[in-house]
Coordinates of C-alpha atoms and ligand atoms in Angstrom, one line a residue:
X1 CA 77.8 12.8 131.5
X2 CA 76.7 15.8 129.5
X3 CA 80.3 16.9 129.4
X4 CA 81.2 13.6 127.7
X5 CA 78.6 13.8 125.0
X6 CA 79.8 17.3 124.3
X7 CA 83.3 16.0 123.9
X8 CA 82.2 13.4 121.4
X9 CA 80.3 15.9 119.3
X10 CA 83.1 18.5 119.3
X11 CA 85.6 18.3 116.4
X12 CA 87.6 21.4 115.9
X13 CA 88.1 22.8 112.4
X14 CA 91.9 22.1 112.9
X15 CA 91.3 18.3 113.3
X16 CA 88.5 17.9 110.8
X17 CA 89.8 16.3 107.6
X18 CA 86.7 15.5 105.5
X19 CA 87.1 14.0 102.1
X20 CA 90.8 14.7 101.7
X21 CA 93.7 14.0 104.1
X22 CA 96.7 15.9 105.1
X23 CA 97.9 18.8 103.0
X24 CA 95.1 18.2 100.4
X25 CA 92.5 18.6 103.2
X26 CA 93.8 22.2 103.3
X27 CA 94.2 23.0 99.6
X28 CA 90.7 21.6 98.9
X29 CA 89.1 23.0 102.1
X30 CA 86.0 25.0 101.7
X31 CA 85.8 25.8 105.5
X32 CA 86.2 29.6 105.9
X33 CA 88.5 29.1 108.9
X34 CA 90.9 26.9 107.0
X35 CA 90.9 29.2 104.0
X36 CA 91.7 32.1 106.4
X37 CA 94.7 30.2 107.7
X38 CA 95.9 29.4 104.2
X39 CA 95.8 33.2 103.5
X40 CA 97.5 33.9 106.8
X41 CA 100.6 31.7 106.1
X42 CA 100.9 32.8 102.5
X43 CA 100.6 36.5 103.5
X44 CA 103.1 36.3 106.3
X45 CA 105.6 34.6 104.0
X46 CA 105.1 37.4 101.4
X47 CA 105.4 40.0 104.1
X48 CA 108.8 38.7 105.1
X49 CA 110.0 38.7 101.5
X50 CA 108.8 42.3 101.1
X51 CA 110.3 43.4 104.5
X52 CA 113.7 41.9 103.5
X53 CA 113.6 43.9 100.2
X54 CA 112.8 47.0 102.3
X55 CA 115.8 46.3 104.5
X56 CA 118.0 45.8 101.4
X57 CA 116.8 49.3 100.2
X58 CA 117.7 50.8 103.6
X59 CA 121.2 49.3 103.4
X60 CA 121.7 50.7 99.9
X61 CA 120.6 54.1 101.1
X62 CA 122.9 54.1 104.2
X63 CA 125.4 56.1 102.1
X64 CA 125.1 58.2 98.9
X65 CA 126.2 56.6 95.7
X66 CA 126.5 52.9 95.0
X67 CA 126.6 50.9 98.3
X68 CA 125.5 47.3 97.7
X69 CA 123.8 47.3 94.3
X70 CA 123.5 49.0 90.9
X71 CA 120.9 51.7 90.3
X72 CA 118.8 49.4 88.0
X73 CA 118.7 46.7 90.7
X74 CA 117.5 49.3 93.1
X75 CA 114.6 50.2 90.8
X76 CA 113.7 46.6 90.6
X77 CA 113.9 46.2 94.4
X78 CA 111.6 49.1 95.2
X79 CA 109.1 48.0 92.6
X80 CA 109.0 44.4 93.8
X81 CA 108.8 45.6 97.4
X82 CA 105.8 47.7 96.5
X83 CA 104.1 45.1 94.3
X84 CA 104.4 42.4 96.9
X85 CA 103.5 44.5 99.9
X86 CA 100.5 46.2 98.2
X87 CA 98.9 43.5 96.1
X88 CA 99.9 40.4 98.1
X89 CA 100.0 41.6 101.7
X90 CA 98.1 44.7 102.6
X91 CA 95.1 44.6 100.2
X92 CA 94.2 41.0 100.9
X93 CA 95.6 41.0 104.5
X94 CA 92.9 41.8 107.0
X95 CA 89.8 40.9 105.0
X96 CA 91.1 37.6 103.5
X97 CA 92.6 36.4 106.8
X98 CA 90.4 37.8 109.6
X99 CA 87.4 38.6 107.4
X100 CA 87.3 35.0 106.3
X101 CA 87.9 33.6 109.8
X102 CA 85.6 35.9 111.8
X103 CA 83.0 37.5 109.6
X104 CA 80.8 34.3 109.5
X105 CA 81.3 33.7 113.2
X106 CA 80.6 37.3 114.2
X107 CA 77.3 37.3 112.3
X108 CA 76.3 33.8 113.6
X109 CA 76.8 31.9 110.3
X110 CA 78.2 28.5 109.6
X111 CA 80.3 29.7 106.6
X112 CA 80.4 32.3 103.8
X113 CA 77.7 32.2 101.2
X114 CA 79.9 30.6 98.5
X115 CA 82.5 28.4 100.1
X116 CA 83.8 27.0 96.8
X117 CA 84.2 30.4 95.4
X118 CA 86.1 31.3 98.5
X119 CA 88.5 28.4 97.9
X120 CA 88.8 29.5 94.3
X121 CA 89.7 33.1 95.4
X122 CA 92.6 31.6 97.4
X123 CA 93.7 29.6 94.5
X124 CA 93.8 32.5 92.1
X125 CA 95.4 34.6 94.9
X126 CA 98.2 32.1 94.9
X127 CA 98.3 32.0 91.1
X128 CA 98.6 35.8 90.9
X129 CA 101.3 35.8 93.6
X130 CA 103.2 33.1 91.7
X131 CA 103.2 35.3 88.6
X132 CA 104.3 38.3 90.6
X133 CA 107.2 36.4 92.0
X134 CA 108.1 34.8 88.6
X135 CA 108.2 38.2 87.0
X136 CA 111.3 38.9 89.1
X137 CA 113.2 36.1 87.4
X138 CA 112.5 36.7 83.7
X139 CA 115.4 37.5 81.5
X140 CA 114.3 41.1 81.0
X141 CA 114.8 41.7 84.7
X142 CA 112.3 42.7 87.4
X143 CA 109.8 45.6 86.6
X144 CA 111.4 49.0 87.4
X145 CA 108.3 51.2 87.2
X146 CA 107.3 51.3 90.9
X147 CA 104.1 49.5 92.0
X148 CA 102.0 52.2 90.2
X149 CA 103.2 51.1 86.7
X150 CA 102.9 54.7 85.5
X151 CA 102.6 55.1 81.7
X152 CA 104.1 56.0 79.3
X153 CA 107.3 54.7 80.9
X154 CA 105.7 51.3 81.8
X155 CA 104.8 50.9 78.1
X156 CA 108.4 51.5 77.0
X157 CA 110.7 49.9 79.6
X158 CA 112.3 46.6 78.6
X159 CA 111.6 45.0 82.0
X160 CA 109.0 42.3 82.7
X161 CA 106.0 44.7 83.1
X162 CA 103.5 42.5 81.4
X163 CA 103.9 39.6 83.7
X164 CA 103.8 41.9 86.8
X165 CA 100.7 43.6 85.6
X166 CA 99.0 40.3 84.7
X167 CA 99.8 39.2 88.3
X168 CA 98.1 42.4 89.7
X169 CA 95.1 41.7 87.4
X170 CA 94.7 38.1 88.7
X171 CA 95.2 39.2 92.3
X172 CA 92.5 41.8 91.6
X173 CA 90.0 39.1 90.6
X174 CA 90.7 37.3 93.9
X175 CA 89.9 40.5 95.7
X176 CA 86.6 41.1 93.7
X177 CA 85.4 37.6 94.4
X178 CA 86.2 37.8 98.1
X179 CA 84.3 41.1 98.3
X180 CA 81.3 39.7 96.5
X181 CA 81.3 36.7 98.8
X182 CA 81.3 38.8 101.9
X183 CA 78.6 41.2 100.7
X184 CA 76.2 38.2 99.9
X185 CA 77.2 36.5 103.2
X186 CA 76.3 39.6 105.3
X187 CA 73.0 40.1 103.4
X188 CA 72.0 36.4 103.4
X189 CA 73.5 34.6 106.4
X190 CA 73.1 36.7 109.5
X191 CA 71.7 34.6 112.3
X192 CA 68.0 34.9 112.9
X193 CA 67.3 38.1 114.8
X194 CA 70.5 39.8 113.8
X195 CA 69.7 43.1 112.0
X196 CA 72.3 45.3 110.4
X197 CA 72.4 47.4 113.5
X198 CA 73.0 44.4 115.8
X199 CA 76.1 43.4 113.8
X200 CA 79.4 43.9 115.5
X201 CA 81.5 46.6 113.9
X202 CA 84.2 44.5 112.3
X203 CA 81.5 43.0 110.0
X204 CA 80.4 46.6 109.3
X205 CA 84.0 47.5 108.3
X206 CA 84.3 44.3 106.1
X207 CA 81.0 45.2 104.5
X208 CA 82.1 48.7 103.5
X209 CA 85.4 47.3 102.3
X210 CA 83.8 44.6 100.3
X211 CA 81.8 47.2 98.3
X212 CA 85.1 49.0 97.4
X213 CA 86.7 45.7 96.4
X214 CA 83.7 44.9 94.2
X215 CA 83.3 48.3 92.6
X216 CA 86.8 49.8 92.4
X217 CA 88.9 46.8 91.5
X218 CA 87.5 46.3 88.0
X219 CA 88.7 49.8 87.1
X220 CA 92.4 48.9 87.8
X221 CA 91.8 45.6 86.0
X222 CA 90.8 47.4 82.8
X223 CA 93.6 49.9 83.2
X224 CA 96.2 47.1 83.4
X225 CA 94.7 45.4 80.4
X226 CA 94.9 48.7 78.5
X227 CA 98.6 49.0 79.5
X228 CA 99.3 45.5 78.4
X229 CA 97.7 46.3 75.0
X230 CA 99.7 49.5 74.8
X231 CA 102.9 47.5 75.3
X232 CA 102.0 44.7 72.9
X233 CA 100.4 46.6 70.1
X234 CA 101.3 50.2 70.5
X235 CA 97.6 51.1 70.7
X236 CA 98.3 54.7 72.0
X237 CA 96.0 55.0 75.0
X238 CA 98.7 56.7 77.1
X239 CA 101.7 57.5 74.9
X240 CA 101.5 61.2 73.7
X241 CA 103.7 60.2 70.7
X242 CA 100.8 58.0 69.5
X243 CA 98.1 60.5 70.4
X244 CA 97.5 59.1 73.9
X245 CA 97.4 60.8 77.3
X246 CA 99.6 59.8 80.2
X247 CA 97.2 61.6 82.6
X248 CA 94.5 59.2 81.5
X249 CA 96.6 56.4 83.1
X250 CA 97.0 58.3 86.3
X251 CA 93.3 59.0 86.6
X252 CA 92.3 55.4 85.9
X253 CA 95.0 54.1 88.2
X254 CA 94.1 56.3 91.2
X255 CA 90.3 55.8 90.7
X256 CA 91.1 52.3 92.0
X257 CA 94.2 52.9 94.1
X258 CA 92.9 55.6 96.4
X259 CA 89.8 53.5 97.3
X260 CA 92.3 50.7 97.7
X261 CA 93.8 52.6 100.6
X262 CA 90.5 52.1 102.3
X263 CA 90.4 48.4 101.4
X264 CA 93.6 48.3 103.5
X265 CA 92.6 50.6 106.3
X266 CA 88.8 50.1 106.9
X267 CA 89.2 46.5 108.2
X268 CA 92.0 47.8 110.3
X269 CA 89.7 50.2 111.9
X270 CA 87.2 47.4 112.3
X271 CA 89.7 45.3 114.2
X272 CA 90.5 48.1 116.6
X273 CA 86.8 48.7 117.2
X274 CA 86.5 45.1 118.4
X275 CA 89.5 45.2 120.6
X276 CA 88.9 48.5 122.5
X277 CA 85.5 47.6 124.1
X278 CA 86.8 44.2 125.1
X279 CA 89.8 45.5 127.0
X280 CA 87.9 48.5 128.4
X281 CA 84.9 46.4 129.3
X282 CA 82.8 49.2 128.0
X283 CA 80.0 49.4 125.4
X284 CA 81.3 51.0 122.2
X285 CA 80.7 54.7 122.3
X286 CA 78.7 55.8 119.3
X287 CA 78.0 52.4 117.7
X288 CA 76.0 53.9 114.8
X289 CA 78.5 56.7 114.1
X290 CA 81.3 54.1 113.8
X291 CA 79.2 51.8 111.6
X292 CA 78.0 54.6 109.3
X293 CA 81.4 56.3 109.2
X294 CA 82.8 53.1 107.6
X295 CA 80.2 53.5 104.8
X296 CA 81.0 57.3 104.6
X297 CA 84.7 56.7 104.2
X298 CA 84.1 54.1 101.5
X299 CA 81.7 56.4 99.6
X300 CA 83.8 59.6 99.8
X301 CA 87.0 57.6 99.2
X302 CA 85.8 57.1 95.7
X303 CA 85.9 60.8 95.0
X304 CA 89.4 61.9 96.2
X305 CA 91.8 60.1 93.8
X306 CA 93.0 63.4 92.2
X307 CA 95.0 64.3 95.3
X308 CA 97.8 62.0 93.9
X309 CA 98.1 64.2 90.9
X310 CA 98.4 67.8 92.0
X311 CA 101.7 68.3 90.2
X312 CA 100.6 66.4 87.1
X313 CA 99.3 69.5 85.3
X314 CA 95.7 68.9 86.3
X315 CA 93.3 72.0 86.1
X316 CA 93.2 74.4 89.0
X317 CA 89.5 73.6 89.5
X318 CA 90.2 69.9 89.7
X319 CA 92.9 70.6 92.3
X320 CA 90.9 72.5 94.8
X321 CA 87.9 70.2 94.3
X322 CA 90.0 67.1 95.1
X323 CA 91.7 68.9 98.0
X324 CA 88.3 69.8 99.5
X325 CA 87.0 66.3 99.2
X326 CA 90.2 64.9 100.7
X327 CA 89.6 67.1 103.8
X328 CA 86.0 65.8 104.0
X329 CA 87.2 62.2 104.2
X330 CA 89.2 63.1 107.3
X331 CA 85.9 63.7 109.2
X332 CA 84.6 60.1 109.4
X333 CA 88.1 59.0 110.3
X334 CA 88.3 61.5 113.1
X335 CA 84.9 60.3 114.3
X336 CA 86.3 56.9 114.8
X337 CA 89.3 58.0 116.7
X338 CA 87.0 60.2 118.9
X339 CA 84.7 57.2 119.6
X340 CA 87.6 54.8 120.4
X341 CA 88.9 57.2 123.0
X342 CA 85.4 57.8 124.4
X343 CA 84.9 54.1 124.7
X344 CA 88.1 53.8 126.8
X345 CA 87.1 56.7 129.0
X346 CA 86.3 55.4 132.5
X347 CA 86.6 51.8 131.3
X348 CA 88.5 49.2 133.3
X349 CA 91.5 49.2 131.0
X350 CA 93.5 46.0 130.7
X351 CA 96.8 46.4 129.1
X352 CA 97.1 43.0 127.4
X353 CA 99.0 42.6 124.2
X354 CA 96.1 43.1 121.8
X355 CA 95.1 46.3 123.5
X356 CA 98.7 47.6 123.5
X357 CA 98.8 47.0 119.7
X358 CA 95.5 48.9 119.4
X359 CA 97.0 51.9 121.3
X360 CA 100.1 51.8 119.1
X361 CA 97.8 51.7 116.1
X362 CA 95.9 54.8 117.3
X363 CA 99.1 56.7 117.9
X364 CA 100.6 55.8 114.5
X365 CA 97.4 56.3 112.6
X366 CA 97.0 59.9 114.0
X367 CA 100.5 60.8 112.8
X368 CA 99.7 59.1 109.4
X369 CA 96.3 60.9 109.2
X370 CA 97.5 64.4 110.1
X371 CA 100.5 64.2 107.7
X372 CA 97.9 63.1 105.1
X373 CA 96.2 66.5 105.5
X374 CA 99.6 68.2 104.7
X375 CA 99.6 66.1 101.5
X376 CA 95.9 66.7 100.8
X377 CA 96.4 70.5 100.8
X378 CA 97.6 71.6 97.3
X379 CA 100.1 74.2 98.5
X380 CA 102.0 72.0 101.0
X381 CA 101.7 69.0 98.7
X382 CA 103.6 70.7 96.0
X383 CA 106.5 71.3 98.5
X384 CA 106.8 67.7 99.6
X385 CA 105.5 65.9 96.4
X386 CA 107.5 62.8 95.5
X387 CA 109.8 63.2 98.5
X388 CA 110.6 60.8 101.5
X389 CA 107.8 62.7 103.3
X390 CA 105.3 60.8 101.2
X391 CA 107.1 57.5 102.0
X392 CA 106.9 58.3 105.7
X393 CA 103.2 59.3 105.6
X394 CA 102.4 56.2 103.5
X395 CA 104.2 53.8 105.9
X396 CA 102.6 55.4 108.9
X397 CA 99.1 54.8 107.4
X398 CA 99.7 51.4 105.8
X399 CA 102.3 49.8 108.1
X400 CA 101.5 51.7 111.3
X401 CA 97.8 51.5 110.5
X402 CA 97.0 48.3 108.6
X403 CA 100.2 46.4 109.8
X404 CA 99.8 47.1 113.5
X405 CA 96.0 46.4 113.2
X406 CA 97.0 43.0 111.7
X407 CA 99.3 42.4 114.6
X408 CA 96.6 43.5 117.0
X409 CA 94.1 41.1 115.3
X410 CA 96.4 38.1 115.4
X411 CA 97.1 38.7 119.1
X412 CA 93.4 39.2 119.9
X413 CA 92.0 36.3 118.0
X414 CA 94.9 33.9 118.4
X415 CA 93.4 31.9 121.3
X416 CA 90.2 31.4 119.3
X417 CA 92.1 30.4 116.1
X418 CA 94.5 28.0 117.7
X419 CA 92.9 27.1 121.0
X420 CA 96.1 28.1 122.8
X421 CA 97.7 31.1 124.5
X422 CA 100.9 32.8 123.8
X423 CA 103.3 34.3 126.3
X424 CA 102.1 37.9 127.2
X425 CA 105.5 39.1 128.4
X426 CA 107.3 38.1 125.2
X427 CA 104.4 39.5 123.1
X428 CA 104.7 42.8 124.9
X429 CA 108.5 42.9 124.4
X430 CA 107.8 42.2 120.7
X431 CA 105.2 44.9 120.3
X432 CA 107.3 47.5 122.1
X433 CA 110.3 46.7 120.0
X434 CA 108.2 47.0 116.8
X435 CA 106.7 50.3 117.9
X436 CA 110.1 51.8 118.8
X437 CA 111.8 50.5 115.7
X438 CA 108.9 51.7 113.5
X439 CA 109.2 55.3 114.7
X440 CA 113.0 55.4 114.5
X441 CA 112.7 54.0 110.9
X442 CA 110.0 56.2 109.5
X443 CA 110.0 59.5 111.4
X444 CA 113.3 60.8 110.1
X445 CA 111.9 60.3 106.6
X446 CA 109.4 63.1 107.3
X447 CA 112.2 65.5 108.1
X448 CA 114.6 64.7 105.3
X449 CA 111.6 64.5 102.9
X450 CA 110.6 68.0 104.0
X451 CA 114.2 69.1 103.3
X452 CA 114.0 67.7 99.8
X453 CA 115.1 64.0 99.8
X454 CA 113.3 62.6 96.8
X455 CA 111.7 59.2 97.0
X456 CA 112.6 56.2 94.8
X457 CA 116.1 57.7 94.3
X458 CA 119.2 55.5 94.4
X459 CA 121.5 58.4 95.1
X460 CA 121.2 61.5 97.2
X461 CA 123.1 64.5 98.6
X462 CA 125.3 63.9 101.7
X463 CA 123.1 66.3 103.7
X464 CA 120.4 63.6 104.0
X465 CA 122.6 60.8 105.2
X466 CA 122.0 61.3 108.9
X467 CA 118.3 60.5 108.4
X468 CA 119.0 57.5 106.2
X469 CA 121.3 56.0 108.9
X470 CA 118.8 56.5 111.7
X471 CA 116.2 54.8 109.5
X472 CA 118.5 51.9 108.9
X473 CA 119.0 51.5 112.7
X474 CA 115.2 51.7 113.1
X475 CA 114.8 49.1 110.4
X476 CA 117.1 46.7 112.3
X477 CA 115.1 47.2 115.5
X478 CA 111.8 46.8 113.7
X479 CA 113.0 43.6 112.1
X480 CA 114.1 42.2 115.5
X481 CA 110.6 43.1 116.8
X482 CA 109.1 41.1 113.9
X483 CA 111.2 38.0 114.8
X484 CA 110.3 38.3 118.5
X485 CA 106.6 38.5 117.6
X486 CA 106.6 35.6 115.2
X487 CA 108.6 33.3 117.5
X488 CA 106.3 34.1 120.4
X489 CA 103.2 33.3 118.3
X490 CA 104.7 30.1 116.8
X491 CA 105.7 28.9 120.2
X492 CA 102.2 29.7 121.6
X493 CA 100.5 27.8 118.7
X494 CA 102.7 24.7 119.4
X495 CA 103.1 24.6 123.2
X496 CA 100.9 27.4 124.7
X497 CA 98.5 26.7 127.5
X498 CA 95.0 25.7 126.3
X499 CA 92.8 28.7 125.9
X500 CA 89.3 28.9 127.3
X501 CA 86.3 29.8 125.1
X502 CA 86.4 33.4 126.3
X503 CA 89.9 34.4 127.6
X504 CA 89.4 38.2 127.3
X505 CA 85.8 38.3 128.6
X506 CA 84.6 39.5 125.2
X507 CA 80.9 39.9 124.4
X508 CA 80.7 39.1 120.6
X509 CA 79.7 35.8 119.2
X510 CA 83.2 34.3 118.6
X511 CA 83.7 34.1 122.4
X512 CA 80.5 32.0 122.9
X513 CA 81.9 29.0 120.9
X514 CA 84.8 26.7 121.8
X515 CA 88.5 27.6 121.1
X516 CA 89.3 26.5 118.4
X517 CA 85.8 26.6 116.8
X518 CA 84.1 23.4 115.6
X519 CA 83.7 22.8 111.8
X520 CA 80.4 24.7 111.4
X521 CA 81.0 27.1 114.3
X522 CA 77.5 26.9 116.0
X523 CA 75.6 23.8 117.1
X524 CA 72.4 25.8 117.4
X525 CA 71.3 29.3 116.4
X526 CA 73.2 31.8 118.6
X527 CA 71.5 34.2 120.9
X528 CA 71.6 37.7 119.4
X529 CA 72.0 40.7 121.7
X530 CA 70.5 44.0 120.7
X531 CA 73.9 45.6 121.3
X532 CA 76.8 43.3 120.5
X533 CA 79.0 45.1 123.0
X534 CA 77.1 44.1 126.1
X535 CA 79.2 45.6 128.9
X536 CA 78.2 48.1 131.4
Ligands
LIG601 CU1 94.8 58.8 97.9

């Protein structure tokens, strides 16, 4: 009897249509979970476009000289790859998809503070993305500046820089509004009884990230506007011939773009912090240290941008200062890794797909982080500056870090989002293929970069070819892993066995509500535990 009344009352967010029907019920949705799925599908599509461009580059680099395209096409391809992957995939990725879906649930709220603003953020995300894609097809040809749009070249090249920078500007607004929404949500909508230090650690990571989105993104917005004015009217902000200073552009750009690295990686760390206690069935070790280290990373992350500019002619004082601060930012990152490993210690480890992804993340993140120290130190940075070493480091942090955390998150929360299970064996084959392919693809780039292979070069000396060929093979394996992963998940979403409310025996609030969640998540105020990770 009670079971039947529950069934009548329960309408999942997937079935609820509201005012609009069909596709419109998605485009006009204000429900945070529907908006999260809209971001998910868009971002996965953009990711595949970016990944295909990456593979095209690998094929071109398989032999010195011209292989499948002209040099100018190559410049366009690596620029578009960067613009799509950075601004349309990794910056929005975790916070727009999983922040939107799970932040309100994890703090016991029915939605975000401003649901219509949330919908607007997705709309302008799609508008910005459309501009970015359109910039590839203009008559001038795709932008050829690299995703960093360095001046004065970006002010002079004949390619479609204005449209691409306008796209990045619009995408930035989407990011700012999402950050603002999340900060207000965390301050205003925590369930009664949930203090900041009762919050799970993914909301903590989203909170730190949201402050960076809100405070740092306007800087790049202004910088891109300055660049557009420079191009249109020859104002002379950055062009030395007009009395400008190219270093000014680099400073302004990295004042945003280093913190942006933490917009990408902090939510990733937050995801991993949710997964490890669940699959170790252990309380998080050092809850407060992890929570506060997110804020510390966000704060110190604002002060290290100069480490991208050691060879730019910056003063000696500035160089050692930025180098020192860069080393300091490693401390809170190391605290997190230490606490993850300590959480696993003596836990009842369960090697399910999300946990395997989390382990791969830790492995790749450690390689990315330690090679970051080589780049953070002035002397070794000058040796490997602008080489494939940087490409390898960057992809270990951003793809190995943020990317694998994204895969971990989708495998962890999939049963909650879709109310169905995927096949574990196929998921493990997918993740292992991804992990192996990833290392074969990117590790050789450390070596040939150290030996002098420049990045963003179309041509190279024959001595580097062995590394490029191994990378191409790794790329093919990685791509196969992606296809296995996506087919496994799509099959799970369509035909998987129904998932229970709490398939992993998790202790945070999302596991107390049905899978998939009803429209407003909670029927009554949830019970708040003093420690969200309520294991032994
Ligand atoms: Cu940086």
